[in-house]
Amino acid sequence: MSTVRGARERARIEVTAAIKDEARRMLAAEGAAKLSLRAVARELGMVSSALYRYFPSRDELLTALIVDAYDSVGAAAERAEAAARADGAPPRARWLAICEAFRSWALAHPHEYALIYGSPVPGYSAPLDTVGPASRVGNTLIAVVRTAYEGRGLALPPLPDSLRPEAVRMTADFAEGLPPEVTAALVVAWAQLAGMVSFELFGQFNRVVEDRAGLFTHAAGQLAQGVGLPAV
């Protein structure tokens, strides 16, 4: 019985992977808004009712693709940070390694990047299942900043009094132990990091920036300075 169950589980894993692979192909060709279970089933030679046993709705398939994408970019950022840390790199260099890994992943997976950082998919509302995976890159950056804060300390960025209550709330929510000034700067840095990558990936730098890698590295360093990381 266990052998039969194991074979069924392997078959389910293989079919699930095939469904997601075909869905990613469709994302690349037509965009997330046009993704449909019927179209995926047709391309795989399956009847729709069979596919529904794996993904009961388009939204559940989209959620699986979104979680996979967030986990993939999160793992890339975590590997880059771990490698830099293993080499004895200081916090600033670890920050830069995460930023470069984020950009490299986006350039290698443009359609998955567009799915998670591009325009919202009409009619789709991401469930709470996506929050943890979506936080992986940000949490990796936060961990580096926390290490610096608990070590040599940070140069606290300015924070307007009017924004302090919101910064305090955000700190309690996802950056416990850091000064509110740093939390607010981290949120700005994360938005600017994604903005730099999106401008490059979606063509806004065309006929404007030629050395995009160089500009990105410079920007990542400016963001490190903005959150208070020491230069060395």
Tab-separated table of N, CA and C in Angstrom, residues 64-126:
chain	number	residue	atom	x	y	z
A	64	ALA	N	-0.222	29.862	-6.157
A	64	ALA	CA	0.906	28.920	-6.165
A	64	ALA	C	2.082	29.498	-6.944
A	65	LEU	N	1.806	30.130	-8.083
A	65	LEU	CA	2.876	30.736	-8.883
A	65	LEU	C	3.512	31.918	-8.150
A	66	ILE	N	2.695	32.692	-7.479
A	66	ILE	CA	3.200	33.851	-6.737
A	66	ILE	C	4.076	33.406	-5.574
A	67	VAL	N	3.618	32.411	-4.830
A	67	VAL	CA	4.416	31.897	-3.713
A	67	VAL	C	5.736	31.324	-4.216
A	68	ASP	N	5.687	30.589	-5.315
A	68	ASP	CA	6.925	30.040	-5.892
A	68	ASP	C	7.895	31.159	-6.268
A	69	ALA	N	7.376	32.210	-6.867
A	69	ALA	CA	8.238	33.316	-7.293
A	69	ALA	C	8.849	34.030	-6.093
A	70	TYR	N	8.025	34.317	-5.090
A	70	TYR	CA	8.553	34.964	-3.886
A	70	TYR	C	9.602	34.078	-3.200
A	71	ASP	N	9.328	32.785	-3.140
A	71	ASP	CA	10.289	31.876	-2.516
A	71	ASP	C	11.585	31.815	-3.314
A	72	SER	N	11.469	31.868	-4.620
A	72	SER	CA	12.653	31.799	-5.469
A	72	SER	C	13.537	33.026	-5.294
A	73	VAL	N	12.963	34.215	-5.356
A	73	VAL	CA	13.771	35.424	-5.186
A	73	VAL	C	14.249	35.541	-3.741
A	74	GLY	N	13.428	35.099	-2.801
A	74	GLY	CA	13.847	35.127	-1.405
A	74	GLY	C	15.040	34.220	-1.161
A	75	ALA	N	15.005	33.024	-1.746
A	75	ALA	CA	16.125	32.095	-1.590
A	75	ALA	C	17.392	32.660	-2.220
A	76	ALA	N	17.248	33.331	-3.361
A	76	ALA	CA	18.416	33.933	-4.015
A	76	ALA	C	19.045	34.997	-3.118
A	77	ALA	N	18.216	35.828	-2.505
A	77	ALA	CA	18.726	36.865	-1.611
A	77	ALA	C	19.388	36.253	-0.377
A	78	GLU	N	18.768	35.240	0.178
A	78	GLU	CA	19.323	34.593	1.368
A	78	GLU	C	20.655	33.907	1.071
A	79	ARG	N	20.750	33.265	-0.091
A	79	ARG	CA	22.021	32.626	-0.461
A	79	ARG	C	23.130	33.657	-0.625
A	80	ALA	N	22.793	34.770	-1.256
A	80	ALA	CA	23.799	35.814	-1.468
A	80	ALA	C	24.281	36.381	-0.135
A	81	GLU	N	23.364	36.622	0.774
A	81	GLU	CA	23.745	37.157	2.085
A	81	GLU	C	24.575	36.152	2.862
A	82	ALA	N	24.185	34.883	2.822
A	82	ALA	CA	24.918	33.846	3.553
A	82	ALA	C	26.339	33.701	3.010
A	83	ALA	N	26.483	33.773	1.692
A	83	ALA	CA	27.809	33.655	1.085
A	83	ALA	C	28.687	34.836	1.477
A	84	ALA	N	28.121	36.039	1.454
A	84	ALA	CA	28.892	37.221	1.847
A	84	ALA	C	29.277	37.152	3.320
A	85	ARG	N	28.350	36.704	4.146
A	85	ARG	CA	28.643	36.585	5.576
A	85	ARG	C	29.721	35.543	5.837
A	86	ALA	N	29.665	34.433	5.100
A	86	ALA	CA	30.676	33.385	5.256
A	86	ALA	C	32.064	33.881	4.869
A	87	ASP	N	32.118	34.851	3.968
A	87	ASP	CA	33.396	35.437	3.551
A	87	ASP	C	33.876	36.521	4.500
A	88	GLY	N	33.090	36.763	5.556
A	88	GLY	CA	33.472	37.793	6.518
A	88	GLY	C	33.132	39.199	6.100
A	89	ALA	N	32.199	39.345	5.158
A	89	ALA	CA	31.846	40.672	4.657
A	89	ALA	C	31.136	41.484	5.740
A	90	PRO	N	31.386	42.793	5.799
A	90	PRO	CA	30.672	43.658	6.744
A	90	PRO	C	29.225	43.852	6.293
A	91	PRO	N	28.398	44.419	7.172
A	91	PRO	CA	26.974	44.572	6.838
A	91	PRO	C	26.701	45.288	5.522
A	92	ARG	N	27.445	46.335	5.206
A	92	ARG	CA	27.191	47.061	3.960
A	92	ARG	C	27.396	46.141	2.754
A	93	ALA	N	28.460	45.351	2.759
A	93	ALA	CA	28.721	44.449	1.636
A	93	ALA	C	27.659	43.365	1.561
A	94	ARG	N	27.154	42.932	2.687
A	94	ARG	CA	26.074	41.938	2.687
A	94	ARG	C	24.792	42.543	2.130
A	95	TRP	N	24.525	43.796	2.489
A	95	TRP	CA	23.372	44.518	1.925
A	95	TRP	C	23.481	44.582	0.404
A	96	LEU	N	24.658	44.974	-0.085
A	96	LEU	CA	24.856	45.080	-1.525
A	96	LEU	C	24.692	43.726	-2.209
A	97	ALA	N	25.156	42.654	-1.559
A	97	ALA	CA	25.017	41.315	-2.137
A	97	ALA	C	23.545	40.940	-2.296
A	98	ILE	N	22.733	41.282	-1.311
A	98	ILE	CA	21.292	41.006	-1.398
A	98	ILE	C	20.671	41.791	-2.546
A	99	CYS	N	21.010	43.068	-2.628
A	99	CYS	CA	20.451	43.908	-3.692
A	99	CYS	C	20.834	43.378	-5.073
A	100	GLU	N	22.089	43.012	-5.243
A	100	GLU	CA	22.537	42.499	-6.542
A	100	GLU	C	21.839	41.177	-6.868
A	101	ALA	N	21.631	40.342	-5.868
A	101	ALA	CA	20.934	39.066	-6.099
A	101	ALA	C	19.486	39.304	-6.511
A	102	PHE	N	18.863	40.299	-5.905
A	102	PHE	CA	17.484	40.653	-6.254
A	102	PHE	C	17.398	41.079	-7.719
A	103	ARG	N	18.309	41.948	-8.130
A	103	ARG	CA	18.314	42.403	-9.522
A	103	ARG	C	18.612	41.255	-10.476
A	104	SER	N	19.598	40.445	-10.157
A	104	SER	CA	19.969	39.326	-11.030
A	104	SER	C	18.806	38.356	-11.202
A	105	TRP	N	18.114	38.085	-10.105
A	105	TRP	CA	16.955	37.176	-10.201
A	105	TRP	C	15.888	37.780	-11.112
A	106	ALA	N	15.622	39.065	-10.953
A	106	ALA	CA	14.595	39.715	-11.763
A	106	ALA	C	14.942	39.662	-13.244
A	107	LEU	N	16.202	39.916	-13.581
A	107	LEU	CA	16.599	39.886	-14.986
A	107	LEU	C	16.524	38.477	-15.554
A	108	ALA	N	16.742	37.480	-14.712
A	108	ALA	CA	16.675	36.090	-15.172
A	108	ALA	C	15.246	35.560	-15.207
A	109	HIS	N	14.339	36.193	-14.461
A	109	HIS	CA	12.937	35.732	-14.369
A	109	HIS	C	11.993	36.917	-14.549
A	110	PRO	N	12.037	37.580	-15.697
A	110	PRO	CA	11.269	38.821	-15.852
A	110	PRO	C	9.757	38.650	-15.711
A	111	HIS	N	9.226	37.532	-16.185
A	111	HIS	CA	7.763	37.371	-16.128
A	111	HIS	C	7.302	37.036	-14.717
A	112	GLU	N	8.119	36.290	-13.980
A	112	GLU	CA	7.777	36.027	-12.588
A	112	GLU	C	7.923	37.301	-11.756
A	113	TYR	N	8.945	38.105	-12.069
A	113	TYR	CA	9.086	39.384	-11.378
A	113	TYR	C	7.850	40.253	-11.642
A	114	ALA	N	7.419	40.290	-12.895
A	114	ALA	CA	6.243	41.097	-13.227
A	114	ALA	C	5.003	40.606	-12.494
A	115	LEU	N	4.922	39.298	-12.268
A	115	LEU	CA	3.765	38.738	-11.573
A	115	LEU	C	3.700	39.238	-10.135
A	116	ILE	N	4.854	39.349	-9.471
A	116	ILE	CA	4.825	39.702	-8.047
A	116	ILE	C	5.098	41.182	-7.771
A	117	TYR	N	5.730	41.885	-8.720
A	117	TYR	CA	6.037	43.294	-8.488
A	117	TYR	C	5.455	44.214	-9.563
A	118	GLY	N	4.750	43.646	-10.526
A	118	GLY	CA	4.163	44.445	-11.581
A	118	GLY	C	2.728	44.839	-11.274
A	119	SER	N	1.963	45.094	-12.322
A	119	SER	CA	0.573	45.521	-12.153
A	119	SER	C	-0.262	44.423	-11.506
A	120	PRO	N	-1.187	44.786	-10.617
A	120	PRO	CA	-2.071	43.789	-10.011
A	120	PRO	C	-2.884	43.039	-11.063
A	121	VAL	N	-3.168	41.790	-10.801
A	121	VAL	CA	-3.980	40.983	-11.705
A	121	VAL	C	-5.452	41.314	-11.455
A	122	PRO	N	-6.191	41.738	-12.471
A	122	PRO	CA	-7.606	42.083	-12.265
A	122	PRO	C	-8.386	40.935	-11.634
A	123	GLY	N	-9.139	41.256	-10.595
A	123	GLY	CA	-9.990	40.261	-9.950
A	123	GLY	C	-9.291	39.350	-8.973
A	124	TYR	N	-7.987	39.534	-8.792
A	124	TYR	CA	-7.250	38.637	-7.890
A	124	TYR	C	-6.860	39.384	-6.620
A	125	SER	N	-7.088	38.744	-5.477
A	125	SER	CA	-6.670	39.290	-4.190
A	125	SER	C	-5.771	38.267	-3.511
A	126	ALA	N	-4.530	38.633	-3.276
A	126	ALA	CA	-3.563	37.678	-2.715
A	126	ALA	C	-3.956	37.293	-1.288
